[in-house]
Amino acid sequence: MTEHSAAQRPVAIVTGGSRGIGAACAIRLAAQGCPVAVNYARSRPAADEVVRRIRGKGGEAVAVRADVSRLGAATALVDEVTELLGPPLVVVNNAGVQRSRAMIRQEPEALEEMLTTNVHGSWAVTRAALPHMYEAGWGRVVFMSSVLGATGGPGDTGYSASKAALLGMSKSLAFEVARRGITSNAVLPGTILTDLATEVEPAVLDANIASLAARRGGEPEEVAAVVAFLCSAEASYVNGAEVAVHGGGWVSLPPTA
Ligand code: NDP
């Protein structure tokens, strides 16, 4: 094993760690021994609650505000985390927004929001943290894509495009960093029961779940378990991978948004 000693207890940033999948990832990584920066944009009380839960179990965590869609925010985020916890060697690019609407009714501003948050934000936070990983000779980057990034889906032209971009980004980065002890992988969740997935009309959610092979949505913890593995020392030879967490996928497509 040629892994750097930082792999024992690496500092992690989870973007969008205040709620849903990100909160579950933050809690899971902390349980694995990582001091965790719980990033949020708007939900301060929720981020504080995640920090409280982590500390309650003896873990180390801080809440750090940064709207990753804004230019310059990523560098400030990484600098602040470095000051508070140490240089981040694990980045989970989880912050994301989904504005589902058929293309003909979609406003350009919604596309812009999805691209700046989901794509630019992930690129910028990773870019800001990479020098620390290069210096340590060890690092883990996870991009939270979506099954929609691979398959597309009705009502999600912009969202799918943003998540497909992350697949290309993750694989390209893997080529660049593989010989430096750094890995870059993409996770593709299916329907996971968070605010993002459940803030739709109950009938739409029911139809979505009825179309799933598993006939149930996934829990955030079921995604976090995969993310935690990809961020662990054990995942040293998993690089440039796309890992679907969708309970078997769709058996039929949900209705158009
Ligand atoms: P939620 O809506 O439950 O949570 C989104 C998180 O992202 C919140 O913590 C939110 O923080 C944060 N966030 C949003 N915009 C920004 C921003 N500009 N800067 C920093 N943080 C931001 O979403 P999920 O947990 O469901 O989704 C997490 C990720 O998983 C997303 O990338 C999503 O696309 C992806 N995904 C989710 C699926 C699902 O079915 N739930 C399926 C496939 C992929 P705050 O509240 O502070 O704004």
Short mmCIF file of C-alpha atoms and ligand atoms in Angstrom, two decimals:
data_model
loop_
_atom_site.label_atom_id
_atom_site.label_comp_id
_atom_site.label_asym_id
_atom_site.label_seq_id
_atom_site.Cartn_x
_atom_site.Cartn_y
_atom_site.Cartn_z
CA MET A 1 0.00 0.00 0.00
CA THR A 2 1.61 3.26 -1.12
CA GLU A 3 -1.22 5.42 0.15
CA HIS A 4 -0.41 8.67 1.95
CA SER A 5 -0.91 8.72 5.71
CA ALA A 6 -3.48 11.50 5.25
CA ALA A 7 -5.75 8.72 4.01
CA GLN A 8 -6.26 7.69 7.63
CA ARG A 9 -8.24 10.77 8.60
CA PRO A 10 -8.61 13.08 5.60
CA VAL A 11 -10.53 16.34 5.86
CA ALA A 12 -13.66 16.22 3.70
CA ILE A 13 -15.84 18.87 2.12
CA VAL A 14 -19.40 17.88 1.30
CA THR A 15 -21.05 20.58 -0.79
CA GLY A 16 -24.76 20.85 -0.09
CA GLY A 17 -24.20 18.92 3.12
CA SER A 18 -27.09 20.56 4.93
CA ARG A 19 -29.88 18.35 3.62
CA GLY A 20 -30.74 15.11 1.82
CA ILE A 21 -27.98 13.02 0.27
CA GLY A 22 -25.27 15.52 1.23
CA ALA A 23 -26.25 15.45 4.91
CA ALA A 24 -26.15 11.64 4.87
CA CYS A 25 -22.71 11.72 3.20
CA ALA A 26 -21.37 14.18 5.79
CA ILE A 27 -22.61 12.03 8.67
CA ARG A 28 -21.24 8.85 7.10
CA LEU A 29 -17.81 10.33 6.32
CA ALA A 30 -17.54 11.69 9.86
CA ALA A 31 -18.35 8.22 11.22
CA GLN A 32 -15.49 6.97 9.02
CA GLY A 33 -13.12 9.39 10.81
CA CYS A 34 -13.08 12.39 8.48
CA PRO A 35 -13.30 15.89 9.91
CA VAL A 36 -16.12 17.23 7.72
CA ALA A 37 -16.98 20.66 6.35
CA VAL A 38 -20.75 20.75 5.91
CA ASN A 39 -21.28 23.28 3.14
CA TYR A 40 -24.60 25.00 2.64
CA ALA A 41 -25.97 27.95 0.69
CA ARG A 42 -29.22 28.85 2.44
CA SER A 43 -30.11 26.26 5.08
CA ARG A 44 -27.99 27.34 8.04
CA PRO A 45 -30.19 25.66 10.71
CA ALA A 46 -30.13 22.38 8.80
CA ALA A 47 -26.33 22.54 8.41
CA ASP A 48 -25.95 23.28 12.11
CA GLU A 49 -28.13 20.27 12.89
CA VAL A 50 -25.89 17.99 10.79
CA VAL A 51 -22.84 19.36 12.63
CA ARG A 52 -24.59 18.80 15.96
CA ARG A 53 -25.37 15.17 15.05
CA ILE A 54 -21.77 14.52 14.00
CA ARG A 55 -20.31 16.07 17.14
CA GLY A 56 -22.86 14.18 19.24
CA LYS A 57 -21.26 10.97 18.02
CA GLY A 58 -17.73 12.20 18.74
CA GLY A 59 -16.97 13.36 15.21
CA GLU A 60 -15.50 16.65 14.02
CA ALA A 61 -17.49 18.99 11.78
CA VAL A 62 -18.06 22.64 10.91
CA ALA A 63 -20.76 24.32 8.85
CA VAL A 64 -19.40 26.57 6.11
CA ARG A 65 -21.58 28.82 3.98
CA ALA A 66 -20.81 29.18 0.29
CA ASP A 67 -23.05 29.46 -2.73
CA VAL A 68 -20.98 27.28 -5.04
CA SER A 69 -22.75 28.67 -8.12
CA ARG A 70 -20.98 32.00 -7.60
CA LEU A 71 -17.61 32.74 -9.11
CA GLY A 72 -14.90 32.84 -6.46
CA ALA A 73 -17.02 31.10 -3.81
CA ALA A 74 -15.21 27.78 -4.22
CA THR A 75 -11.77 29.21 -3.50
CA ALA A 76 -13.09 31.02 -0.45
CA LEU A 77 -14.77 27.79 0.70
CA VAL A 78 -11.59 25.71 0.39
CA ASP A 79 -9.51 28.42 2.09
CA GLU A 80 -11.95 28.62 5.00
CA VAL A 81 -12.04 24.83 5.40
CA THR A 82 -8.24 24.69 5.32
CA GLU A 83 -8.12 27.26 8.10
CA LEU A 84 -10.80 25.55 10.23
CA LEU A 85 -10.00 21.86 9.73
CA GLY A 86 -6.91 21.53 7.54
CA PRO A 87 -6.42 21.03 3.80
CA PRO A 88 -9.32 19.10 2.28
CA LEU A 89 -8.31 15.85 0.57
CA VAL A 90 -11.84 14.55 0.04
CA VAL A 91 -14.39 16.50 -2.01
CA VAL A 92 -17.95 15.33 -2.47
CA ASN A 93 -19.51 17.53 -5.13
CA ASN A 94 -23.08 17.01 -4.06
CA ALA A 95 -24.71 20.48 -4.18
CA GLY A 96 -27.26 20.48 -6.93
CA VAL A 97 -30.55 21.86 -8.13
CA GLN A 98 -33.13 20.30 -10.42
CA ARG A 99 -35.64 22.49 -12.23
CA SER A 100 -37.77 20.02 -14.17
CA ARG A 101 -39.88 21.33 -17.01
CA ALA A 102 -40.48 20.36 -20.63
CA MET A 103 -37.97 22.27 -22.76
CA ILE A 104 -40.68 24.25 -24.53
CA ARG A 105 -41.76 25.74 -21.18
CA GLN A 106 -38.29 26.02 -19.59
CA GLU A 107 -36.90 29.48 -18.83
CA PRO A 108 -33.22 30.10 -19.71
CA GLU A 109 -32.61 31.29 -16.14
CA ALA A 110 -33.43 27.80 -14.85
CA LEU A 111 -30.87 26.26 -17.19
CA GLU A 112 -28.32 28.83 -16.05
CA GLU A 113 -28.97 28.00 -12.38
CA MET A 114 -28.53 24.26 -12.99
CA LEU A 115 -25.33 24.73 -14.98
CA THR A 116 -23.71 27.18 -12.57
CA THR A 117 -24.60 25.14 -9.48
CA ASN A 118 -24.25 21.58 -10.73
CA VAL A 119 -21.42 21.96 -13.24
CA HIS A 120 -19.43 25.13 -12.54
CA GLY A 121 -19.73 24.65 -8.76
CA SER A 122 -18.41 21.07 -8.92
CA TRP A 123 -15.55 22.07 -11.20
CA ALA A 124 -14.57 25.09 -9.11
CA VAL A 125 -14.61 23.37 -5.70
CA THR A 126 -12.58 20.46 -7.10
CA ARG A 127 -10.15 22.84 -8.81
CA ALA A 128 -9.63 24.75 -5.58
CA ALA A 129 -8.96 21.61 -3.53
CA LEU A 130 -6.75 19.80 -6.06
CA PRO A 131 -3.46 21.54 -5.13
CA HIS A 132 -3.85 20.16 -1.59
CA MET A 133 -4.39 16.65 -2.98
CA TYR A 134 -1.41 16.95 -5.32
CA GLU A 135 0.74 18.07 -2.41
CA ALA A 136 -0.44 15.19 -0.21
CA GLY A 137 -0.15 12.65 -3.01
CA TRP A 138 -3.61 11.44 -2.05
CA GLY A 139 -7.17 12.53 -2.67
CA ARG A 140 -10.75 11.50 -3.35
CA VAL A 141 -13.24 13.35 -5.54
CA VAL A 142 -16.84 12.24 -5.98
CA PHE A 143 -19.24 13.89 -8.40
CA MET A 144 -22.94 13.48 -7.64
CA SER A 145 -24.35 12.90 -11.09
CA SER A 146 -27.70 11.20 -11.69
CA VAL A 147 -29.10 8.33 -13.71
CA LEU A 148 -30.64 11.12 -15.79
CA GLY A 149 -27.13 12.12 -16.82
CA ALA A 150 -26.78 8.76 -18.53
CA THR A 151 -30.32 8.12 -19.79
CA GLY A 152 -31.94 11.55 -20.09
CA GLY A 153 -35.54 11.90 -19.00
CA PRO A 154 -38.66 13.85 -19.95
CA GLY A 155 -38.72 17.33 -18.45
CA ASP A 156 -35.02 17.27 -17.69
CA THR A 157 -33.13 18.49 -20.75
CA GLY A 158 -31.15 21.01 -18.72
CA TYR A 159 -30.73 18.89 -15.60
CA SER A 160 -29.67 15.82 -17.60
CA ALA A 161 -27.17 17.93 -19.53
CA SER A 162 -25.68 19.19 -16.27
CA LYS A 163 -25.40 15.68 -14.85
CA ALA A 164 -23.97 14.26 -18.10
CA ALA A 165 -21.33 16.99 -17.91
CA LEU A 166 -20.27 15.66 -14.52
CA LEU A 167 -19.71 12.19 -16.00
CA GLY A 168 -17.29 13.63 -18.56
CA MET A 169 -15.66 15.83 -15.93
CA SER A 170 -15.15 12.96 -13.52
CA LYS A 171 -13.67 10.60 -16.10
CA SER A 172 -11.39 13.26 -17.57
CA LEU A 173 -10.09 14.18 -14.13
CA ALA A 174 -9.43 10.50 -13.39
CA PHE A 175 -7.04 10.39 -16.35
CA GLU A 176 -5.21 13.46 -15.05
CA VAL A 177 -4.78 12.39 -11.42
CA ALA A 178 -4.64 8.59 -11.44
CA ARG A 179 -0.88 8.32 -10.95
CA ARG A 180 -0.92 10.76 -8.03
CA GLY A 181 -2.93 8.66 -5.59
CA ILE A 182 -6.07 10.64 -6.37
CA THR A 183 -9.34 9.14 -7.58
CA SER A 184 -12.31 10.76 -9.29
CA ASN A 185 -15.60 8.90 -9.52
CA ALA A 186 -19.22 9.63 -10.32
CA VAL A 187 -22.25 8.39 -8.42
CA LEU A 188 -25.55 8.15 -10.28
CA PRO A 189 -28.50 8.05 -7.88
CA GLY A 190 -31.96 7.14 -9.09
CA THR A 191 -35.02 8.40 -7.20
CA ILE A 192 -33.86 9.16 -3.67
CA LEU A 193 -36.42 10.35 -1.14
CA THR A 194 -35.18 13.86 -0.31
CA ASP A 195 -36.70 17.33 -0.62
CA LEU A 196 -35.49 17.45 -4.22
CA ALA A 197 -37.39 14.33 -5.25
CA THR A 198 -40.47 14.72 -3.08
CA GLU A 199 -41.32 18.38 -3.71
CA VAL A 200 -43.57 17.34 -6.57
CA GLU A 201 -47.27 16.55 -6.64
CA PRO A 202 -47.95 13.27 -4.80
CA ALA A 203 -49.41 11.79 -8.00
CA VAL A 204 -46.21 12.51 -9.91
CA LEU A 205 -44.09 10.97 -7.15
CA ASP A 206 -46.37 7.92 -7.01
CA ALA A 207 -46.10 7.47 -10.78
CA ASN A 208 -42.34 7.81 -10.58
CA ILE A 209 -42.05 5.20 -7.84
CA ALA A 210 -44.43 2.85 -9.67
CA SER A 211 -42.04 3.01 -12.64
CA LEU A 212 -39.07 1.84 -10.58
CA ALA A 213 -37.88 -1.75 -10.63
CA ALA A 214 -37.62 -1.72 -6.83
CA ARG A 215 -41.07 -0.06 -6.44
CA ARG A 216 -39.58 2.20 -3.80
CA GLY A 217 -37.40 5.27 -3.70
CA GLY A 218 -33.93 5.04 -2.19
CA GLU A 219 -32.84 6.49 1.14
CA PRO A 220 -30.05 9.12 1.27
CA GLU A 221 -28.04 6.73 3.46
CA GLU A 222 -28.04 4.16 0.65
CA VAL A 223 -26.20 6.66 -1.54
CA ALA A 224 -23.95 7.82 1.29
CA ALA A 225 -22.69 4.26 1.85
CA VAL A 226 -21.38 4.16 -1.74
CA VAL A 227 -19.87 7.64 -1.49
CA ALA A 228 -18.13 6.73 1.76
CA PHE A 229 -16.58 3.69 0.13
CA LEU A 230 -15.35 5.71 -2.86
CA CYS A 231 -13.78 8.19 -0.41
CA SER A 232 -12.05 5.50 1.61
CA ALA A 233 -8.46 4.25 1.36
CA GLU A 234 -9.83 0.88 0.25
CA ALA A 235 -11.19 2.36 -2.98
CA SER A 236 -7.68 3.15 -4.21
CA TYR A 237 -8.06 1.35 -7.57
CA VAL A 238 -11.61 2.52 -8.32
CA ASN A 239 -11.08 5.50 -10.60
CA GLY A 240 -13.11 7.06 -13.40
CA ALA A 241 -16.04 4.83 -12.47
CA GLU A 242 -19.76 5.49 -12.76
CA VAL A 243 -21.63 3.86 -9.89
CA ALA A 244 -25.42 3.74 -10.22
CA VAL A 245 -27.48 3.65 -7.01
CA HIS A 246 -30.97 3.19 -8.38
CA GLY A 247 -32.30 -0.05 -6.96
CA GLY A 248 -32.45 -1.65 -10.39
CA GLY A 249 -33.50 1.35 -12.45
CA TRP A 250 -36.66 2.20 -14.31
CA VAL A 251 -38.94 -0.35 -15.84
CA SER A 252 -40.94 2.38 -17.56
CA LEU A 253 -40.37 6.11 -17.95
CA PRO A 254 -42.27 8.51 -15.65
CA PRO A 255 -44.68 11.01 -17.25
CA THR A 256 -43.44 14.27 -18.79
CA ALA A 257 -42.98 17.04 -16.21
P1 NDP B 1 -31.80 18.43 -1.72
O1 NDP B 1 -32.61 19.42 -2.48
O2 NDP B 1 -32.42 17.63 -0.65
O3 NDP B 1 -30.50 19.15 -1.11
C1 NDP B 1 -29.72 19.95 -1.96
C2 NDP B 1 -28.51 20.40 -1.21
O4 NDP B 1 -27.72 21.19 -2.11
C3 NDP B 1 -28.85 21.28 -0.02
O5 NDP B 1 -27.97 20.98 1.03
C4 NDP B 1 -28.60 22.68 -0.56
O6 NDP B 1 -28.18 23.58 0.45
C5 NDP B 1 -27.44 22.44 -1.51
N1 NDP B 1 -27.30 23.49 -2.51
C6 NDP B 1 -28.15 23.83 -3.51
N2 NDP B 1 -27.66 24.86 -4.21
C7 NDP B 1 -26.46 25.18 -3.63
C8 NDP B 1 -25.47 26.13 -3.91
N3 NDP B 1 -25.60 27.01 -4.92
N4 NDP B 1 -24.37 26.17 -3.13
C9 NDP B 1 -24.21 25.29 -2.09
N5 NDP B 1 -25.13 24.36 -1.79
C10 NDP B 1 -26.24 24.31 -2.56
O7 NDP B 1 -31.16 17.48 -2.85
P2 NDP B 1 -30.75 15.94 -2.82
O8 NDP B 1 -30.12 15.62 -1.53
O9 NDP B 1 -31.86 15.15 -3.32
O10 NDP B 1 -29.66 15.95 -3.99
C11 NDP B 1 -28.27 16.02 -3.74
C12 NDP B 1 -27.56 15.79 -5.06
O11 NDP B 1 -27.93 14.52 -5.59
C13 NDP B 1 -27.91 16.81 -6.15
O12 NDP B 1 -26.76 17.10 -6.90
C14 NDP B 1 -28.92 16.10 -6.98
O13 NDP B 1 -28.96 16.58 -8.30
C15 NDP B 1 -28.40 14.68 -6.91
N6 NDP B 1 -29.42 13.67 -7.20
C16 NDP B 1 -30.54 13.55 -6.40
C17 NDP B 1 -31.49 12.60 -6.70
C18 NDP B 1 -32.73 12.42 -5.89
O14 NDP B 1 -33.61 11.66 -6.32
N7 NDP B 1 -32.87 13.06 -4.74
C19 NDP B 1 -31.33 11.71 -7.86
C20 NDP B 1 -30.11 11.91 -8.60
C21 NDP B 1 -29.20 12.86 -8.27
P3 NDP B 1 -29.13 24.80 0.96
O15 NDP B 1 -30.40 24.18 1.42
O16 NDP B 1 -28.33 25.44 2.00
O17 NDP B 1 -29.35 25.67 -0.24
#
